[in-house]
Short mmCIF file of C-alpha atoms and ligand atoms in Angstrom, two decimals:
data_model
loop_
_atom_site.label_atom_id
_atom_site.label_comp_id
_atom_site.label_asym_id
_atom_site.label_seq_id
_atom_site.Cartn_x
_atom_site.Cartn_y
_atom_site.Cartn_z
CA MET A 374 -50.27 -52.18 -56.50
CA SER A 375 -46.70 -51.33 -58.02
CA LEU A 376 -45.13 -48.02 -58.57
CA SER A 377 -45.75 -48.37 -62.20
CA SER A 378 -49.36 -49.46 -62.09
CA ASP A 379 -50.27 -46.90 -59.58
CA LEU A 380 -48.60 -44.10 -61.79
CA VAL A 381 -50.11 -45.38 -65.07
CA GLN A 382 -53.64 -45.68 -63.10
CA ALA A 383 -53.15 -41.99 -61.67
CA PHE A 384 -51.69 -40.63 -65.14
CA GLY A 385 -54.93 -41.93 -66.84
CA GLN A 386 -57.32 -40.22 -64.23
CA ARG A 387 -55.69 -36.99 -64.67
CA PHE A 388 -54.89 -36.68 -68.43
CA GLY A 389 -57.25 -39.30 -70.02
CA ALA A 390 -55.00 -41.25 -72.57
CA GLY A 391 -52.08 -43.72 -70.99
CA GLY A 392 -48.50 -42.30 -71.69
CA ARG A 393 -45.43 -43.59 -72.45
CA LEU A 394 -43.37 -44.94 -69.09
CA PHE A 395 -39.66 -44.11 -68.43
CA ARG A 396 -37.44 -44.71 -65.52
CA ALA A 397 -34.12 -43.26 -64.00
CA PRO A 398 -32.36 -44.52 -61.18
CA GLY A 399 -30.95 -42.96 -58.11
CA ARG A 400 -27.40 -43.71 -56.96
CA ILE A 401 -24.51 -45.02 -54.68
CA ASN A 402 -21.02 -43.56 -54.92
CA ILE A 403 -18.65 -46.10 -53.71
CA ILE A 404 -15.92 -43.57 -53.46
CA GLY A 405 -14.64 -40.09 -54.84
CA GLU A 406 -16.94 -37.60 -52.75
CA HIS A 407 -16.91 -33.88 -53.58
CA THR A 408 -14.45 -34.33 -56.36
CA ASP A 409 -16.76 -33.96 -59.45
CA TYR A 410 -16.88 -30.36 -59.59
CA SER A 411 -13.09 -29.92 -59.17
CA GLU A 412 -12.81 -32.34 -62.25
CA GLY A 413 -11.55 -35.21 -60.14
CA PHE A 414 -12.67 -38.85 -60.33
CA VAL A 415 -15.80 -40.63 -58.90
CA MET A 416 -17.11 -44.18 -58.65
CA PRO A 417 -20.65 -44.25 -58.77
CA ALA A 418 -23.40 -47.03 -59.34
CA ALA A 419 -26.82 -46.86 -60.20
CA ILE A 420 -29.39 -48.65 -57.92
CA ASP A 421 -32.51 -50.51 -58.74
CA ARG A 422 -34.66 -47.61 -56.96
CA ALA A 423 -35.92 -45.16 -59.44
CA CYS A 424 -38.02 -42.07 -60.37
CA LEU A 425 -40.60 -43.24 -62.87
CA CYS A 426 -42.08 -40.77 -65.34
CA ALA A 427 -45.34 -41.44 -67.39
CA ALA A 428 -45.53 -38.93 -70.25
CA ALA A 429 -47.43 -38.09 -73.24
CA PRO A 430 -47.53 -34.91 -75.65
CA SER A 431 -49.84 -32.23 -74.28
CA PRO A 432 -52.88 -31.46 -76.82
CA ASP A 433 -53.29 -27.79 -75.85
CA GLY A 434 -49.28 -27.07 -76.00
CA VAL A 435 -49.22 -26.34 -72.07
CA SER A 436 -46.89 -28.69 -69.99
CA ARG A 437 -48.51 -30.03 -66.88
CA ILE A 438 -47.09 -32.50 -64.27
CA PHE A 439 -48.17 -34.20 -60.97
CA SER A 440 -46.12 -36.12 -58.56
CA LEU A 441 -47.27 -39.23 -56.40
CA ASN A 442 -44.94 -38.37 -54.01
CA ARG A 443 -46.27 -34.73 -53.49
CA GLY A 444 -49.95 -35.27 -53.40
CA GLY A 445 -50.71 -35.91 -57.01
CA ASP A 446 -51.89 -32.33 -57.66
CA VAL A 447 -51.58 -31.27 -61.35
CA CYS A 448 -49.76 -27.96 -61.76
CA GLU A 449 -48.52 -26.04 -64.94
CA LEU A 450 -44.75 -26.29 -65.94
CA ASP A 451 -43.69 -23.04 -67.48
CA PRO A 452 -39.94 -22.35 -67.00
CA ALA A 453 -40.56 -18.74 -68.21
CA ARG A 454 -41.88 -18.21 -64.65
CA GLY A 455 -38.89 -18.70 -63.19
CA PRO A 456 -38.10 -21.02 -60.41
CA GLN A 457 -41.26 -21.72 -58.13
CA ASN A 458 -38.96 -23.05 -55.14
CA ASP A 459 -40.72 -26.29 -55.03
CA TRP A 460 -40.14 -29.78 -56.19
CA SER A 461 -41.54 -29.12 -59.79
CA ASP A 462 -38.43 -26.65 -60.60
CA TYR A 463 -36.30 -29.81 -61.12
CA ALA A 464 -38.82 -30.59 -63.95
CA ALA A 465 -39.11 -27.14 -65.02
CA GLY A 466 -35.20 -26.83 -64.96
CA VAL A 467 -35.20 -29.72 -67.48
CA PHE A 468 -37.16 -27.82 -70.07
CA SER A 469 -35.31 -24.75 -69.44
CA ALA A 470 -31.90 -26.45 -70.10
CA LEU A 471 -33.03 -27.67 -73.35
CA GLN A 472 -34.57 -24.37 -74.33
CA THR A 473 -31.18 -22.58 -73.40
CA ALA A 474 -29.40 -25.22 -75.56
CA GLY A 475 -31.62 -24.38 -78.47
CA VAL A 476 -33.59 -27.83 -78.46
CA SER A 477 -37.31 -27.36 -78.73
CA PRO A 478 -38.95 -30.06 -76.71
CA VAL A 479 -42.89 -30.66 -77.27
CA ALA A 480 -45.10 -29.66 -74.64
CA CYS A 481 -45.67 -32.75 -72.37
CA HIS A 482 -48.19 -34.07 -69.70
CA ILE A 483 -45.95 -35.72 -67.09
CA GLY A 484 -46.59 -37.73 -64.02
CA LEU A 485 -44.07 -38.96 -61.46
CA SER A 486 -43.49 -41.80 -58.77
CA SER A 487 -40.38 -42.30 -57.21
CA ASN A 488 -39.04 -44.85 -54.51
CA VAL A 489 -35.52 -43.26 -54.31
CA PRO A 490 -35.47 -41.75 -50.82
CA GLU A 491 -35.13 -37.85 -50.34
CA GLY A 492 -32.29 -36.10 -48.70
CA ALA A 493 -30.30 -39.67 -48.15
CA GLY A 494 -27.65 -39.04 -50.59
CA VAL A 495 -28.83 -41.35 -53.13
CA SER A 496 -29.76 -38.53 -55.52
CA SER A 497 -33.47 -38.33 -55.71
CA SER A 498 -33.05 -35.06 -57.50
CA ALA A 499 -30.98 -36.36 -60.31
CA ALA A 500 -33.27 -39.57 -60.79
CA LEU A 501 -36.10 -36.98 -61.10
CA GLU A 502 -34.49 -34.70 -63.60
CA VAL A 503 -33.13 -37.75 -65.67
CA SER A 504 -36.31 -39.29 -66.10
CA VAL A 505 -38.21 -36.23 -67.20
CA LEU A 506 -35.27 -35.50 -69.62
CA THR A 507 -35.46 -39.03 -71.03
CA ALA A 508 -39.17 -38.91 -71.38
CA VAL A 509 -39.22 -35.61 -73.05
CA LEU A 510 -36.24 -36.26 -75.45
CA ALA A 511 -38.11 -39.36 -76.44
CA LEU A 512 -41.57 -37.70 -76.94
CA SER A 513 -39.68 -34.96 -78.85
CA GLY A 514 -38.11 -37.44 -81.13
CA ILE A 515 -34.63 -36.16 -79.95
CA ASP A 516 -31.52 -38.35 -79.67
CA ALA A 517 -28.27 -37.18 -77.75
CA PRO A 518 -25.25 -38.75 -76.37
CA ARG A 519 -25.34 -39.75 -72.62
CA GLN A 520 -22.63 -36.99 -72.02
CA GLN A 521 -24.82 -34.37 -73.42
CA ARG A 522 -27.99 -35.95 -71.65
CA ALA A 523 -26.20 -35.77 -68.29
CA ALA A 524 -25.14 -32.07 -68.94
CA TRP A 525 -28.61 -31.11 -69.52
CA ALA A 526 -29.76 -32.70 -66.41
CA ARG A 527 -27.17 -31.19 -64.28
CA SER A 528 -27.80 -27.85 -65.80
CA ALA A 529 -31.61 -28.22 -64.48
CA GLU A 530 -30.30 -28.53 -60.97
CA ALA A 531 -27.41 -26.11 -61.21
CA ASP A 532 -28.78 -23.21 -63.63
CA PHE A 533 -32.54 -23.40 -62.90
CA VAL A 534 -32.94 -24.58 -59.25
CA GLY A 535 -29.73 -23.05 -58.36
CA VAL A 536 -27.57 -25.78 -56.50
CA PRO A 537 -23.98 -25.62 -58.04
CA CYS A 538 -23.61 -29.58 -58.31
CA GLY A 539 -21.15 -31.44 -60.11
CA ILE A 540 -21.93 -33.89 -62.99
CA MET A 541 -21.71 -37.25 -61.18
CA ASP A 542 -25.38 -37.87 -60.18
CA GLN A 543 -26.80 -37.15 -63.47
CA PHE A 544 -24.22 -39.06 -65.62
CA ILE A 545 -24.72 -42.41 -63.61
CA SER A 546 -28.57 -42.11 -63.72
CA VAL A 547 -28.19 -41.64 -67.45
CA SER A 548 -25.33 -44.40 -67.83
CA GLY A 549 -25.21 -47.14 -65.07
CA LEU A 550 -24.81 -50.61 -65.99
CA ALA A 551 -26.18 -53.57 -64.04
CA GLY A 552 -23.64 -55.14 -61.69
CA CYS A 553 -21.07 -52.55 -62.36
CA ALA A 554 -19.89 -49.08 -61.04
CA LEU A 555 -18.24 -46.57 -63.28
CA VAL A 556 -14.94 -44.94 -62.64
CA LEU A 557 -15.78 -41.40 -64.08
CA ASP A 558 -13.40 -38.85 -65.05
CA CYS A 559 -15.33 -35.67 -64.45
CA ARG A 560 -12.83 -33.67 -66.68
CA THR A 561 -13.29 -35.69 -69.78
CA LEU A 562 -16.25 -37.69 -68.93
CA GLU A 563 -14.72 -40.91 -70.21
CA ALA A 564 -16.25 -43.83 -67.98
CA ARG A 565 -14.17 -46.93 -67.29
CA ILE A 566 -16.40 -50.11 -66.17
CA ALA A 567 -15.65 -51.61 -62.80
CA PRO A 568 -17.63 -54.79 -61.99
CA ILE A 569 -18.62 -55.14 -58.58
CA PRO A 570 -17.58 -58.73 -57.25
CA GLU A 571 -19.90 -61.27 -56.80
CA HIS A 572 -19.22 -61.56 -53.11
CA ALA A 573 -19.64 -58.05 -52.59
CA ALA A 574 -22.64 -55.94 -51.59
CA PHE A 575 -23.50 -52.43 -50.87
CA ALA A 576 -26.15 -51.31 -47.88
CA VAL A 577 -27.51 -47.82 -47.82
CA ILE A 578 -28.22 -46.85 -44.09
CA ASP A 579 -30.02 -43.61 -43.57
CA SER A 580 -29.08 -41.62 -40.61
CA GLY A 581 -32.29 -39.62 -40.38
CA VAL A 582 -30.59 -36.39 -40.80
CA ARG A 583 -31.95 -34.32 -43.79
CA HIS A 584 -29.73 -32.33 -45.70
CA GLN A 585 -30.93 -29.78 -48.32
CA LEU A 586 -28.10 -29.19 -51.03
CA THR A 587 -29.80 -25.79 -51.36
CA ASP A 588 -29.01 -24.99 -47.76
CA GLY A 589 -25.76 -23.42 -48.70
CA GLY A 590 -23.13 -25.69 -47.10
CA TYR A 591 -22.64 -27.53 -50.48
CA ALA A 592 -22.39 -24.08 -52.27
CA GLN A 593 -19.73 -22.89 -49.57
CA ARG A 594 -17.60 -25.96 -50.09
CA ARG A 595 -17.66 -25.46 -53.65
CA ALA A 596 -16.57 -21.80 -53.32
CA GLU A 597 -13.65 -23.07 -50.92
CA CYS A 598 -12.26 -25.52 -53.64
CA GLU A 599 -12.46 -22.67 -56.16
CA ASP A 600 -10.53 -20.34 -53.75
CA ALA A 601 -7.77 -23.12 -53.04
CA ALA A 602 -7.49 -23.53 -56.63
CA ARG A 603 -6.80 -19.89 -57.45
CA LEU A 604 -4.29 -19.79 -54.44
CA LEU A 605 -2.51 -22.73 -56.16
CA ASN A 606 -2.66 -21.15 -59.42
CA VAL A 607 -4.54 -23.72 -60.92
CA ARG A 608 -7.87 -23.73 -62.63
CA VAL A 609 -9.57 -26.53 -60.72
CA LEU A 610 -8.10 -28.80 -57.77
CA ARG A 611 -7.90 -31.66 -60.28
CA ASP A 612 -4.51 -29.98 -61.53
CA ALA A 613 -2.99 -29.61 -57.83
CA ASP A 614 -1.31 -32.41 -56.06
CA LEU A 615 0.16 -32.98 -52.42
CA ILE A 616 3.52 -31.27 -53.62
CA SER A 617 2.06 -28.17 -54.87
CA LEU A 618 -0.17 -27.82 -52.07
CA ALA A 619 2.82 -28.34 -49.48
CA GLU A 620 4.38 -25.45 -51.43
CA GLY A 621 1.13 -23.24 -51.27
CA LYS A 622 0.33 -20.81 -48.69
CA LEU A 623 -3.27 -21.68 -48.00
CA SER A 624 -5.02 -20.95 -44.78
CA ASP A 625 -5.50 -24.11 -42.52
CA THR A 626 -9.17 -24.52 -43.78
CA LEU A 627 -8.47 -24.26 -47.68
CA HIS A 628 -5.40 -26.48 -47.12
CA ARG A 629 -7.74 -29.28 -45.62
CA ARG A 630 -10.48 -28.61 -48.30
CA ALA A 631 -7.87 -29.15 -51.04
CA ARG A 632 -6.20 -32.16 -49.38
CA HIS A 633 -9.52 -34.07 -49.29
CA VAL A 634 -10.11 -33.39 -52.78
CA ILE A 635 -6.54 -34.55 -53.87
CA THR A 636 -6.47 -37.52 -51.64
CA GLU A 637 -10.03 -38.63 -52.29
CA SER A 638 -9.33 -38.70 -56.22
CA GLN A 639 -6.10 -40.83 -55.32
CA ARG A 640 -8.33 -43.07 -53.25
CA VAL A 641 -10.88 -43.45 -56.22
CA ALA A 642 -7.90 -45.18 -58.26
CA LEU A 643 -6.72 -47.23 -55.76
CA THR A 644 -10.18 -48.63 -54.83
CA ALA A 645 -10.68 -49.37 -58.47
CA THR A 646 -7.61 -51.67 -58.38
CA ALA A 647 -8.79 -53.22 -55.28
CA LEU A 648 -12.06 -53.97 -56.55
CA SER A 649 -10.66 -55.60 -59.79
CA GLN A 650 -8.57 -57.93 -57.43
CA GLY A 651 -11.83 -58.78 -55.27
CA ASP A 652 -9.86 -57.19 -52.27
CA LEU A 653 -12.93 -56.12 -50.19
CA SER A 654 -10.78 -55.44 -47.02
CA GLU A 655 -8.70 -52.91 -49.03
CA VAL A 656 -11.75 -51.26 -50.54
CA GLY A 657 -13.26 -51.15 -46.99
CA CYS A 658 -10.24 -49.24 -45.76
CA LEU A 659 -10.32 -46.89 -48.54
CA MET A 660 -13.90 -46.10 -47.86
CA ASN A 661 -13.19 -45.53 -44.00
CA ALA A 662 -10.30 -43.31 -44.98
CA SER A 663 -12.83 -41.36 -47.20
CA HIS A 664 -15.14 -40.80 -44.26
CA HIS A 665 -12.50 -39.43 -42.20
CA SER A 666 -11.31 -37.19 -44.71
CA LEU A 667 -14.88 -35.91 -45.30
CA GLN A 668 -15.07 -35.45 -41.41
CA ASN A 669 -11.54 -33.93 -40.74
CA ASP A 670 -10.63 -32.07 -43.98
CA PHE A 671 -13.84 -31.28 -45.86
CA ALA A 672 -16.00 -31.03 -42.78
CA VAL A 673 -19.24 -32.27 -44.28
CA THR A 674 -20.22 -35.01 -41.92
CA CYS A 675 -22.34 -34.70 -38.90
CA PRO A 676 -22.17 -36.64 -35.29
CA GLU A 677 -25.17 -38.82 -36.44
CA THR A 678 -23.36 -40.12 -39.93
CA ASP A 679 -20.02 -40.29 -37.94
CA GLN A 680 -21.77 -42.58 -35.22
CA LEU A 681 -23.53 -44.69 -37.76
CA ALA A 682 -20.30 -45.22 -40.09
CA ASP A 683 -18.60 -46.16 -36.81
CA LEU A 684 -21.36 -48.84 -35.87
CA ALA A 685 -21.30 -50.05 -39.26
CA ARG A 686 -17.47 -50.49 -39.26
CA ARG A 687 -17.79 -52.71 -36.02
CA THR A 688 -20.48 -54.72 -37.46
CA PRO A 689 -19.61 -58.25 -38.56
CA GLY A 690 -19.85 -58.80 -42.40
CA VAL A 691 -18.99 -55.17 -43.04
CA TYR A 692 -15.73 -54.13 -44.55
CA GLY A 693 -15.97 -50.44 -44.19
CA ALA A 694 -18.29 -47.58 -44.15
CA ARG A 695 -18.47 -43.71 -45.03
CA GLN A 696 -21.04 -40.94 -45.27
CA MET A 697 -22.24 -40.72 -48.91
CA GLY A 698 -23.36 -37.78 -51.19
CA GLY A 699 -23.37 -33.97 -50.64
CA GLY A 700 -23.07 -34.35 -46.76
CA PHE A 701 -24.32 -32.65 -43.73
CA GLY A 702 -26.32 -35.82 -42.90
CA GLY A 703 -27.97 -38.27 -45.35
CA ALA A 704 -26.92 -41.84 -45.51
CA VAL A 705 -23.76 -44.13 -44.75
CA LEU A 706 -22.83 -46.47 -47.42
CA ALA A 707 -21.44 -49.64 -46.13
CA LEU A 708 -19.62 -52.44 -48.25
CA CYS A 709 -20.80 -55.76 -46.91
CA ASP A 710 -20.09 -59.54 -47.39
CA ARG A 711 -22.95 -60.42 -49.61
CA GLU A 712 -24.18 -63.25 -47.76
CA ARG A 713 -24.17 -61.37 -44.48
CA ALA A 714 -25.36 -57.92 -45.70
CA GLU A 715 -29.17 -58.34 -44.81
CA THR A 716 -28.13 -59.40 -41.19
CA ALA A 717 -25.64 -56.75 -41.26
CA VAL A 718 -28.09 -53.90 -41.89
CA GLU A 719 -30.49 -55.04 -39.57
CA SER A 720 -27.91 -55.12 -36.68
CA ILE A 721 -26.72 -51.75 -37.54
CA LEU A 722 -30.29 -50.35 -37.55
CA GLU A 723 -30.83 -52.08 -34.13
CA ASP A 724 -27.37 -50.59 -32.70
CA GLN A 725 -28.39 -47.21 -34.00
CA GLU A 726 -31.95 -47.31 -32.15
CA ARG A 727 -30.20 -48.41 -28.86
CA LEU A 728 -27.68 -45.77 -28.84
CA ALA A 729 -29.40 -42.89 -30.58
CA GLY A 730 -32.99 -43.53 -29.76
CA ARG A 731 -34.26 -43.46 -33.54
CA ARG A 732 -35.06 -46.15 -35.82
CA THR A 733 -34.10 -45.38 -39.58
CA GLU A 734 -34.12 -47.16 -42.97
CA GLY A 735 -31.72 -49.32 -44.38
CA PHE A 736 -31.39 -51.29 -47.57
CA VAL A 737 -29.09 -53.47 -49.33
CA CYS A 738 -28.85 -52.17 -53.04
CA THR A 739 -28.96 -53.96 -56.25
CA VAL A 740 -26.71 -52.35 -58.67
CA GLY A 741 -29.10 -51.63 -61.78
CA ALA A 742 -29.09 -50.11 -65.41
CA GLY A 743 -29.39 -46.37 -66.12
CA ALA A 744 -32.48 -44.48 -67.41
CA GLY A 745 -34.46 -45.90 -70.18
CA GLU A 746 -38.37 -46.50 -71.41
CA ILE A 747 -39.83 -49.23 -69.88
CA MET A 748 -41.79 -51.30 -72.70
CA PRO A 749 -45.31 -52.49 -72.16
C1 GLA B 1177 -23.87 -34.30 -54.52
C2 GLA B 1177 -23.92 -33.51 -56.10
C3 GLA B 1177 -22.69 -34.28 -56.88
C4 GLA B 1177 -21.49 -34.47 -55.93
C5 GLA B 1177 -21.93 -34.97 -54.37
C6 GLA B 1177 -20.64 -34.96 -53.57
O1 GLA B 1177 -24.73 -35.48 -54.72
O2 GLA B 1177 -25.16 -33.45 -56.54
O3 GLA B 1177 -22.46 -33.64 -57.88
O4 GLA B 1177 -20.87 -33.18 -55.77
O5 GLA B 1177 -22.93 -34.28 -53.76
O6 GLA B 1177 -19.56 -35.83 -54.24
#
């Protein structure tokens, strides 16, 4: 059975009446990593893997939730109890963010089912938050612009779950467009459409190394960026450049962190130009440069993703590859020639198995639309 029919059936078994069905996608990020929380530029695209959310108003005013990815048991959802340190916090955080903003959502019965891989850098958590948000707003009869929706979903993760993430993942899950990436200015939240050329395809290849953004490495990098900005006398690194960096007196570590953020935002602009010209070789080179900067300056890669990106680059049909997402593991994103993408993924997975002794998952993405209701 399909993801949606399984969910509808499970929802009916637990809550009686059938609910309305919503979806919110995971994402890839072509380039612009660890720049969003410094108000820099990113270039994400939504993918056709999504978190589905079935939802109906709760008849007794108590919100309840289950997830088919977590055994399917129903639990109460009460943000007033604070974080429970489990998956349901991402949903409770949505209610909490809305209440903090003075919006009163109706109590809901919610069922979730997702095929966005977890911990693989494709933002399964944003997909969950945005799917719940989309459902709760619709059931409550509340309309809001996409920037506001993204900010509420981000607040669920940053303020309730406690991961000080940027806005990229929630923004693209709300706003994705089929066949297009967005060049997002994380200061103004203005987004420019960047169509993906017909002959390009993006593949996500999991390293099998699991990260948890709650582990602390992510928060540490963010704090380092804030320290670097302070020492450079700017509010955020968006306002620094390579000249002010050269003139500043930063420690070697902070110098490298700032250099990554500054050069990575520049690479987003260069990638947008190359993509609009259909120059996939140039986009591939920029993705490789992004990986090296994440590896050497920002220090968020690991031996497994370094090796995987390297393998991918040596595979026929691949233009470039880099680690994607929060880092410390997760997946590598490879830009491929569309015709050869499936073969390239198979060959990368085989090479990885031969060299590292473990077989992981990989898939060619279809770039899909942002969140919405699935009409029956
Ligand atoms: C995670 C965060 C994003 C972003 C990326 C790194 O996915 O949720 O906000 O910071 O890491 O680019």
